[in-house]
PDB file of C-alpha atoms in Angstrom:
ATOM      1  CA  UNK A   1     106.362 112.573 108.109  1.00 47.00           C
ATOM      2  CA  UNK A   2     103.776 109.534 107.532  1.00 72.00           C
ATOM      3  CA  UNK A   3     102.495 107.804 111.046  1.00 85.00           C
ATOM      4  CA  UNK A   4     104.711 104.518 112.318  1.00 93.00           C
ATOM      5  CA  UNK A   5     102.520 102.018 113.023  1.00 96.00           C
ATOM      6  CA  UNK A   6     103.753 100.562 116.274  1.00 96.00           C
ATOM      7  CA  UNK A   7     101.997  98.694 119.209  1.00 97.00           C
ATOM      8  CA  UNK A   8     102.904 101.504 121.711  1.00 96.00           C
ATOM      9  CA  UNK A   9     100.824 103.643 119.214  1.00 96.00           C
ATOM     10  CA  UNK A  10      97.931 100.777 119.248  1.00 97.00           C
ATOM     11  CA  UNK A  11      98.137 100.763 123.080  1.00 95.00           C
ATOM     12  CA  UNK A  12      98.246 105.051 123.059  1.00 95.00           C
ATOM     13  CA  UNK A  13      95.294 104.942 120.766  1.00 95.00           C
ATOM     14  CA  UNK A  14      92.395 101.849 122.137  1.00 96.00           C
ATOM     15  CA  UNK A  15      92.304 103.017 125.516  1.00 89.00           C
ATOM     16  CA  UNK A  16      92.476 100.367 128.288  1.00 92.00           C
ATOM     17  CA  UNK A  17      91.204  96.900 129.105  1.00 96.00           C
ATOM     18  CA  UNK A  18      92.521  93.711 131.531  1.00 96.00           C
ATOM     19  CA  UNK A  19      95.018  92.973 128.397  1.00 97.00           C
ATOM     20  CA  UNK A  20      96.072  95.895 126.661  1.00 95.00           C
ATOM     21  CA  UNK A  21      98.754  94.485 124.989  1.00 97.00           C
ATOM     22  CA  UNK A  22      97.254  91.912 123.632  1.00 98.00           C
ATOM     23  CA  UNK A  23      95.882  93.147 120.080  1.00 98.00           C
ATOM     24  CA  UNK A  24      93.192  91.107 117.900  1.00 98.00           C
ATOM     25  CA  UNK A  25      92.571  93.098 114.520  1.00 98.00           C
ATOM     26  CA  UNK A  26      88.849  92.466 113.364  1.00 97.00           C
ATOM     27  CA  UNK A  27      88.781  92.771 109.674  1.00 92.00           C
ATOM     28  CA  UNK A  28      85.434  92.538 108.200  1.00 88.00           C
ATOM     29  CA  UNK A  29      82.903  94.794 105.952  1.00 82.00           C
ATOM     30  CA  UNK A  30      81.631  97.863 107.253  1.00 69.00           C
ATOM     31  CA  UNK A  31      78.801  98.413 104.639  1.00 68.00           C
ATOM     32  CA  UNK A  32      75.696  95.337 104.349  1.00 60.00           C
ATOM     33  CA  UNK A  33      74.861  94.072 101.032  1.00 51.00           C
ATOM     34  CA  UNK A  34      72.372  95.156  99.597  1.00 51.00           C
ATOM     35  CA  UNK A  35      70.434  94.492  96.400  1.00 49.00           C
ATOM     36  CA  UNK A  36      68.771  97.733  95.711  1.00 49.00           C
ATOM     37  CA  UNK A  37      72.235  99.316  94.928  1.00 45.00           C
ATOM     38  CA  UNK A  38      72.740  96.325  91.926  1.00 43.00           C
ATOM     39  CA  UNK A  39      69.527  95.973  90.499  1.00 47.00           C
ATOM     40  CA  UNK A  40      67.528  98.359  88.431  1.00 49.00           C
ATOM     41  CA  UNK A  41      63.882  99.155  88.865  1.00 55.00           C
ATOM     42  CA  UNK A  42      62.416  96.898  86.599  1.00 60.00           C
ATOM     43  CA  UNK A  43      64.329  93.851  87.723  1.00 52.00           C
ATOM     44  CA  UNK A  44      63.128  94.992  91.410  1.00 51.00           C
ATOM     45  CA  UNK A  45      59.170  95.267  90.676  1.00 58.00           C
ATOM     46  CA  UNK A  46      59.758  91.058  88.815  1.00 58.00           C
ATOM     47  CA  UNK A  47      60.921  90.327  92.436  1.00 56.00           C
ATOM     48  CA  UNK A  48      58.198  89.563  94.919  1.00 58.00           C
ATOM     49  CA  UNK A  49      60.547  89.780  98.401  1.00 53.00           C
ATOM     50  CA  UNK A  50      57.651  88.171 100.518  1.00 61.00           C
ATOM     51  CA  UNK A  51      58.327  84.891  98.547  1.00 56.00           C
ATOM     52  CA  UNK A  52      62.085  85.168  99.080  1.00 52.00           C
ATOM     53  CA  UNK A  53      64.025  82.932 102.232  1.00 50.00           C
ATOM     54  CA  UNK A  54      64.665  85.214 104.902  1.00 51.00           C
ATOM     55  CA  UNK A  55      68.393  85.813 104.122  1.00 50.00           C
ATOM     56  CA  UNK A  56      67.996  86.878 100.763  1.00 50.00           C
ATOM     57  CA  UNK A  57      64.894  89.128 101.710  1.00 53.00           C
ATOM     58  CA  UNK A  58      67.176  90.503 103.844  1.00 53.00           C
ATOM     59  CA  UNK A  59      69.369  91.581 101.114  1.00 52.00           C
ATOM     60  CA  UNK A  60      66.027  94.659 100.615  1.00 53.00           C
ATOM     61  CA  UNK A  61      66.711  96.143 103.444  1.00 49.00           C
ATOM     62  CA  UNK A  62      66.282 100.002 103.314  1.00 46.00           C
ATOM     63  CA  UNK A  63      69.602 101.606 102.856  1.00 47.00           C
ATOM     64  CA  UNK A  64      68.652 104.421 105.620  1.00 41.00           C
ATOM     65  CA  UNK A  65      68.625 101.227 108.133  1.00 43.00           C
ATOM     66  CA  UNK A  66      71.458 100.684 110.864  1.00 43.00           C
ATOM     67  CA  UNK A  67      74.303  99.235 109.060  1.00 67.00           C
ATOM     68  CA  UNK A  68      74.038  95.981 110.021  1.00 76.00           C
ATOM     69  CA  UNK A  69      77.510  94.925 109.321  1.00 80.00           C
ATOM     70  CA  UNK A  70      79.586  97.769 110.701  1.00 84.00           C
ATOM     71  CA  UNK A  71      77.609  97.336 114.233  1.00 88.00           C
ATOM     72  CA  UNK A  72      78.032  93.406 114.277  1.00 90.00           C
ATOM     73  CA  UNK A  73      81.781  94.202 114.344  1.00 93.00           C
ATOM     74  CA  UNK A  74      81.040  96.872 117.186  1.00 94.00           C
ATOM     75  CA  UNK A  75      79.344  94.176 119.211  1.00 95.00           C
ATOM     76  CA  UNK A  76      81.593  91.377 118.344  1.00 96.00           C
ATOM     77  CA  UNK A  77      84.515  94.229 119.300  1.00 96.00           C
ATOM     78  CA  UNK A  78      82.239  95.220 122.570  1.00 96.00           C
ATOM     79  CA  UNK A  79      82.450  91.616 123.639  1.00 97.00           C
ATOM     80  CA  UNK A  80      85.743  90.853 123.392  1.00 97.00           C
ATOM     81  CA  UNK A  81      86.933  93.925 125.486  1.00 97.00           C
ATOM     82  CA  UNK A  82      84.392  92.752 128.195  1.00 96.00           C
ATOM     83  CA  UNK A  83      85.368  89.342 127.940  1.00 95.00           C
ATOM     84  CA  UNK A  84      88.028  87.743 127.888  1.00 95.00           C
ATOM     85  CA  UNK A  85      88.954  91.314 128.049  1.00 97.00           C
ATOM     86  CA  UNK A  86      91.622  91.929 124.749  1.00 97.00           C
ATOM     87  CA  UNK A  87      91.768  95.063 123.156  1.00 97.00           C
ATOM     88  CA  UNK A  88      90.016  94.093 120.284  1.00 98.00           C
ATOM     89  CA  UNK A  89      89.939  97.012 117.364  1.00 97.00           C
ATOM     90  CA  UNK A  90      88.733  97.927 113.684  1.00 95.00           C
ATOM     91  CA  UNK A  91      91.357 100.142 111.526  1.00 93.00           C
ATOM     92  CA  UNK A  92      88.777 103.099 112.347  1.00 92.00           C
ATOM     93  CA  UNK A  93      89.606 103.256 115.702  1.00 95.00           C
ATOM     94  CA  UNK A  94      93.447 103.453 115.507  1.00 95.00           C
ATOM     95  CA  UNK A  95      92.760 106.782 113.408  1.00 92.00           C
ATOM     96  CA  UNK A  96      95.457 106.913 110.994  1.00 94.00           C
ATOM     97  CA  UNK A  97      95.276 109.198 107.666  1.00 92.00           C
ATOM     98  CA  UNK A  98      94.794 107.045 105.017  1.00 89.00           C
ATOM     99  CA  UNK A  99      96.378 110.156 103.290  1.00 89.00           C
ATOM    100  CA  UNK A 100      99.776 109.384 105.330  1.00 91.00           C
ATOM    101  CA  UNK A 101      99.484 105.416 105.068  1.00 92.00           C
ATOM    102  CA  UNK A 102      97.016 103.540 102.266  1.00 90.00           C
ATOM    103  CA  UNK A 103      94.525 101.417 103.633  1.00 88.00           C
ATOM    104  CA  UNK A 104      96.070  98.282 102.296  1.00 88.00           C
ATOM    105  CA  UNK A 105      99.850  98.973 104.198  1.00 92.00           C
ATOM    106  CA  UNK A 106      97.912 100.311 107.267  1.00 94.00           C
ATOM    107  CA  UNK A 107      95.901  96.483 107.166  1.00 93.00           C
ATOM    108  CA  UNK A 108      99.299  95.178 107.167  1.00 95.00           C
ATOM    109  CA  UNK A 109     101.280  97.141 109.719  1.00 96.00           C
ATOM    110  CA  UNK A 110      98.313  96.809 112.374  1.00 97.00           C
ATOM    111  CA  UNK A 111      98.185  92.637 111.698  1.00 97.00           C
ATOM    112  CA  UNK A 112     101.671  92.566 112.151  1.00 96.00           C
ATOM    113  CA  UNK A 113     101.304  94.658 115.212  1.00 97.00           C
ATOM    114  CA  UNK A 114      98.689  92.156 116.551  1.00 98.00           C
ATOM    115  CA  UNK A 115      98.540  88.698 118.690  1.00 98.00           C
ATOM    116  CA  UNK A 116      95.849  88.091 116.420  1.00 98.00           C
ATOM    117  CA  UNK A 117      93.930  89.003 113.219  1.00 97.00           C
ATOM    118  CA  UNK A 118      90.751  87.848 111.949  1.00 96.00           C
ATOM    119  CA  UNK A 119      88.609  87.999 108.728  1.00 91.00           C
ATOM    120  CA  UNK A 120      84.969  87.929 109.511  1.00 92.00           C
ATOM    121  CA  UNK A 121      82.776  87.590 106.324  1.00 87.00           C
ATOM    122  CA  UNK A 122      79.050  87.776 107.220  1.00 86.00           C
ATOM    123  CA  UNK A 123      76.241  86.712 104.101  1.00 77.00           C
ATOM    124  CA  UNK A 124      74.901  90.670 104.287  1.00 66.00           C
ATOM    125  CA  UNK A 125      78.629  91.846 104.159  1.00 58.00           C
ATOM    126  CA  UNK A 126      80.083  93.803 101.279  1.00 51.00           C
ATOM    127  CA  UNK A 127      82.888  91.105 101.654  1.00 50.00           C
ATOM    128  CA  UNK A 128      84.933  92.412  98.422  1.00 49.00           C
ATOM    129  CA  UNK A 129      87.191  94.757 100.027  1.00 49.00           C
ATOM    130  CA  UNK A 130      87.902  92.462 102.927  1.00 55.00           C
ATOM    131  CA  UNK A 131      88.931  89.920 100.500  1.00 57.00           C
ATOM    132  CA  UNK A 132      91.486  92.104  98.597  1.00 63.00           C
ATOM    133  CA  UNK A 133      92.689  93.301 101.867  1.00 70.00           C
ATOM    134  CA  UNK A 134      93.428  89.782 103.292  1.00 75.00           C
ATOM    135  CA  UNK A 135      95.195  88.957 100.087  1.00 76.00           C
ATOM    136  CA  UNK A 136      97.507  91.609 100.472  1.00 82.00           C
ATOM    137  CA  UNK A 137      97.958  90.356 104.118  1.00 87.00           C
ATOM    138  CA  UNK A 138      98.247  86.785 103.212  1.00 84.00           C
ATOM    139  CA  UNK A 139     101.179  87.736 100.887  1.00 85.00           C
ATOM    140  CA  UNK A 140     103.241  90.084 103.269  1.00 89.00           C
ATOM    141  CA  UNK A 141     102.287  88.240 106.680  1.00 91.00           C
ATOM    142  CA  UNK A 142     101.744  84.691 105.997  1.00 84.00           C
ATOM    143  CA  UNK A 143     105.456  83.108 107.008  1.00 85.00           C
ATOM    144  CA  UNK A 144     105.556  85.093 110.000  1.00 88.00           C
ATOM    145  CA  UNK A 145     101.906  85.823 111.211  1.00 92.00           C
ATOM    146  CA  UNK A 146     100.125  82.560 109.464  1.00 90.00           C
ATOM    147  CA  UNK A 147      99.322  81.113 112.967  1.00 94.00           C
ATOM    148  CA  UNK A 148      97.951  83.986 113.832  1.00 97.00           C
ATOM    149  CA  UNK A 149      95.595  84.509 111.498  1.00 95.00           C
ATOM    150  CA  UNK A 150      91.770  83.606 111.001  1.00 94.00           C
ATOM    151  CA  UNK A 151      88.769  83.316 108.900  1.00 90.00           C
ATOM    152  CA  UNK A 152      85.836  83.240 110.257  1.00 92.00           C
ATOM    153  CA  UNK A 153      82.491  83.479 108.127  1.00 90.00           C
ATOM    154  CA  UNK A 154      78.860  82.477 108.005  1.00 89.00           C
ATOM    155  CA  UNK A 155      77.636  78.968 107.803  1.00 87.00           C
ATOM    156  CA  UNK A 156      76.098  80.169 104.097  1.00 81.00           C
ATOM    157  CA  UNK A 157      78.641  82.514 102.782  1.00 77.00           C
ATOM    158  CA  UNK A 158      80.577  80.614 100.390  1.00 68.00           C
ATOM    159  CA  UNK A 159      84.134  81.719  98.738  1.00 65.00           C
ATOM    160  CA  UNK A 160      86.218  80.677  96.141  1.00 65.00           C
ATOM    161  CA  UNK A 161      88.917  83.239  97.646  1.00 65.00           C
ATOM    162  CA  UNK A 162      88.168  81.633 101.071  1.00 70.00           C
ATOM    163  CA  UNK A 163      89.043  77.732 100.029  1.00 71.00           C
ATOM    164  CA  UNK A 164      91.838  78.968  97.779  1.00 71.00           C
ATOM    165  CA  UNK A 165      93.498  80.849 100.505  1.00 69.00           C
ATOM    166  CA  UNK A 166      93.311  78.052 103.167  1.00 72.00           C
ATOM    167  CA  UNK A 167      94.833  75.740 100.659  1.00 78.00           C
ATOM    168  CA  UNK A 168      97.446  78.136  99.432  1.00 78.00           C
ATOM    169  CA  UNK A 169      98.721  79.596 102.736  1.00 78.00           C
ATOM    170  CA  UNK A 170      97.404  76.371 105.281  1.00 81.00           C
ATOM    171  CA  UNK A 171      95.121  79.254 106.835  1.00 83.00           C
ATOM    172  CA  UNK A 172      92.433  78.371 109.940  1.00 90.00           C
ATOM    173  CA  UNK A 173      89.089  78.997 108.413  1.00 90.00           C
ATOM    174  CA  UNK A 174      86.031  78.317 110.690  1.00 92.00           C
ATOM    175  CA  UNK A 175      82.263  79.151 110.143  1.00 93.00           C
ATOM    176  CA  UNK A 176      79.324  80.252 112.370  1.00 95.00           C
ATOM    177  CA  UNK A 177      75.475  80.231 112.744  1.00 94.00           C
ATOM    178  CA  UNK A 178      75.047  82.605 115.467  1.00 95.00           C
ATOM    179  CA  UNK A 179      76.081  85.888 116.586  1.00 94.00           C
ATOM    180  CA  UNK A 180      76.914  83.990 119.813  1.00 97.00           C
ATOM    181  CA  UNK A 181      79.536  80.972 117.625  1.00 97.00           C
ATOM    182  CA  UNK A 182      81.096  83.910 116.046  1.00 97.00           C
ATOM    183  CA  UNK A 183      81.939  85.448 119.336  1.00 97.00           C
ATOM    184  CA  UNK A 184      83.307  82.029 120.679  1.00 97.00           C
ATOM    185  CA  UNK A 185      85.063  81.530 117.787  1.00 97.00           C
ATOM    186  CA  UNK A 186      86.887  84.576 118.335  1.00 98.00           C
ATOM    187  CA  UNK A 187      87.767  84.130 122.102  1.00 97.00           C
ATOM    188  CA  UNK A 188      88.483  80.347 121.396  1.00 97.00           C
ATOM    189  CA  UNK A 189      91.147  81.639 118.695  1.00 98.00           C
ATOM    190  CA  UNK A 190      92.536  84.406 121.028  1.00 98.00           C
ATOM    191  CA  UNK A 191      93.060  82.287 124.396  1.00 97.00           C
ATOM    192  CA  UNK A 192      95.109  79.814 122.044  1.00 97.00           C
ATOM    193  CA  UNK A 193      96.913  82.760 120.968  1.00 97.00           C
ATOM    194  CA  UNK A 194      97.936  83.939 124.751  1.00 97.00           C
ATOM    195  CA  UNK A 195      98.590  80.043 125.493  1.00 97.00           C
ATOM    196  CA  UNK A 196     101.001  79.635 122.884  1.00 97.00           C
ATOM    197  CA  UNK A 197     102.816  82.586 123.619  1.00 97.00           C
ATOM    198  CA  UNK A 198     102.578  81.731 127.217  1.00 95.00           C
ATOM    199  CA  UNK A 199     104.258  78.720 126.464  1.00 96.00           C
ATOM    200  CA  UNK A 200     106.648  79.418 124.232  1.00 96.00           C
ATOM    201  CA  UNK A 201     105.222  78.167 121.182  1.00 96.00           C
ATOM    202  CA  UNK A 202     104.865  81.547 119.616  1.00 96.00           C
ATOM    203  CA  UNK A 203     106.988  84.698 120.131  1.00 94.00           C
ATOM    204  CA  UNK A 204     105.583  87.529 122.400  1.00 92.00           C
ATOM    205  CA  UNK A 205     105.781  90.389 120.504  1.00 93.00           C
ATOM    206  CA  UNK A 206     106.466  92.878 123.455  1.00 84.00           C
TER     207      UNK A 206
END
């Protein structure tokens, strides 16, 4: 029998924090970019990195380097547990067979499941899969969940998929310099969240 994705199983699964039932989804890439995988050999040696802006020279980085994009979500994630103390989570830490639920209906249940989703594109992010993934979440969730949904994504990351959707679906999209504007971004967007349900203006979902 495949896993129900419920919020009692969220709260059996995050461990605790000040607001445990309070559940922002962080959806963003787990893998950097990274140019070495695209290019061949020969179009690598015509490339002089030292001449490249930083960014882009970025986009060299060794592959057998931290994954820079999987441990900005960790920190971002880290943060927001600490302060303002939300269980903030990634699909990975829910644990659920992708064998018993596909990735794309397990991105659904656990927004629906949440006070608050958001899709954080980073420039060294492989943002593809995030964007297919927030499609599919835009088209199940968007009458019900629109308000609580967010994209969030760096000052020089630019989208066709992101303009598209906030005209399409009205969606909040917001960009960021800094680790540290991301971060506020985030806990800006949640306390509005807990406000509105505090007042009424959105549904509680327990």
């Amino acid at each position: 029998m495949a896993v129900k994705i419920t919020r009692d199983l969220l709260t059996k699964r995050l461990g605790h924090v000040k607001y445990d039932r309070f559940f922002f989804y962080l959806m963003g890439p787990y893998k950097s970019f990274d140019l070495n995988y695209v290019l061949s050999d020969e179009q690598r040696r015509e490339i002089d990195i030292e001449d490249l802006p930083g960014p882009l020279r970025r986009l060299f980085q060794s592959k057998d380097t931290i994954d820079n994009a999987q441990a900005l979500l960790r920190r971002i994630q880290g943060e927001l547990r600490v302060d303002p103390g939300i269980n903030a989570f990634l699909a990975l830490d829910v644990d659920v067979d992708i064998d018993e639920v596909d990735a794309a209906t397990q991105s659904i249940e656990y927004t629906r499941c949440s006070n608050a989703t958001a899709f954080i594109l980073p420039f060294l992010g492989h943002n593809f899969g995030v964007g297919e993934e927030a499609g599919s979440i835009l088209e199940a969730l968007t009458e019900t969940h629109g308000d609580r949904l967010l994209f969030v994504h760096e000052a020089n990351v630019t989208s066709a998929m992101i303009w598209s959707a906030a005209r399409r679906w009205d969606l909040r999209v917001e960009t960021y310099e800094t680790e540290a504007e991301l971060i506020d971004a985030l806990g800006l967007f949640a306390g509005g969240i807990m406000h509105q349900e505090q007042r009424g203006e959105l549904d509680r979902l327990d």
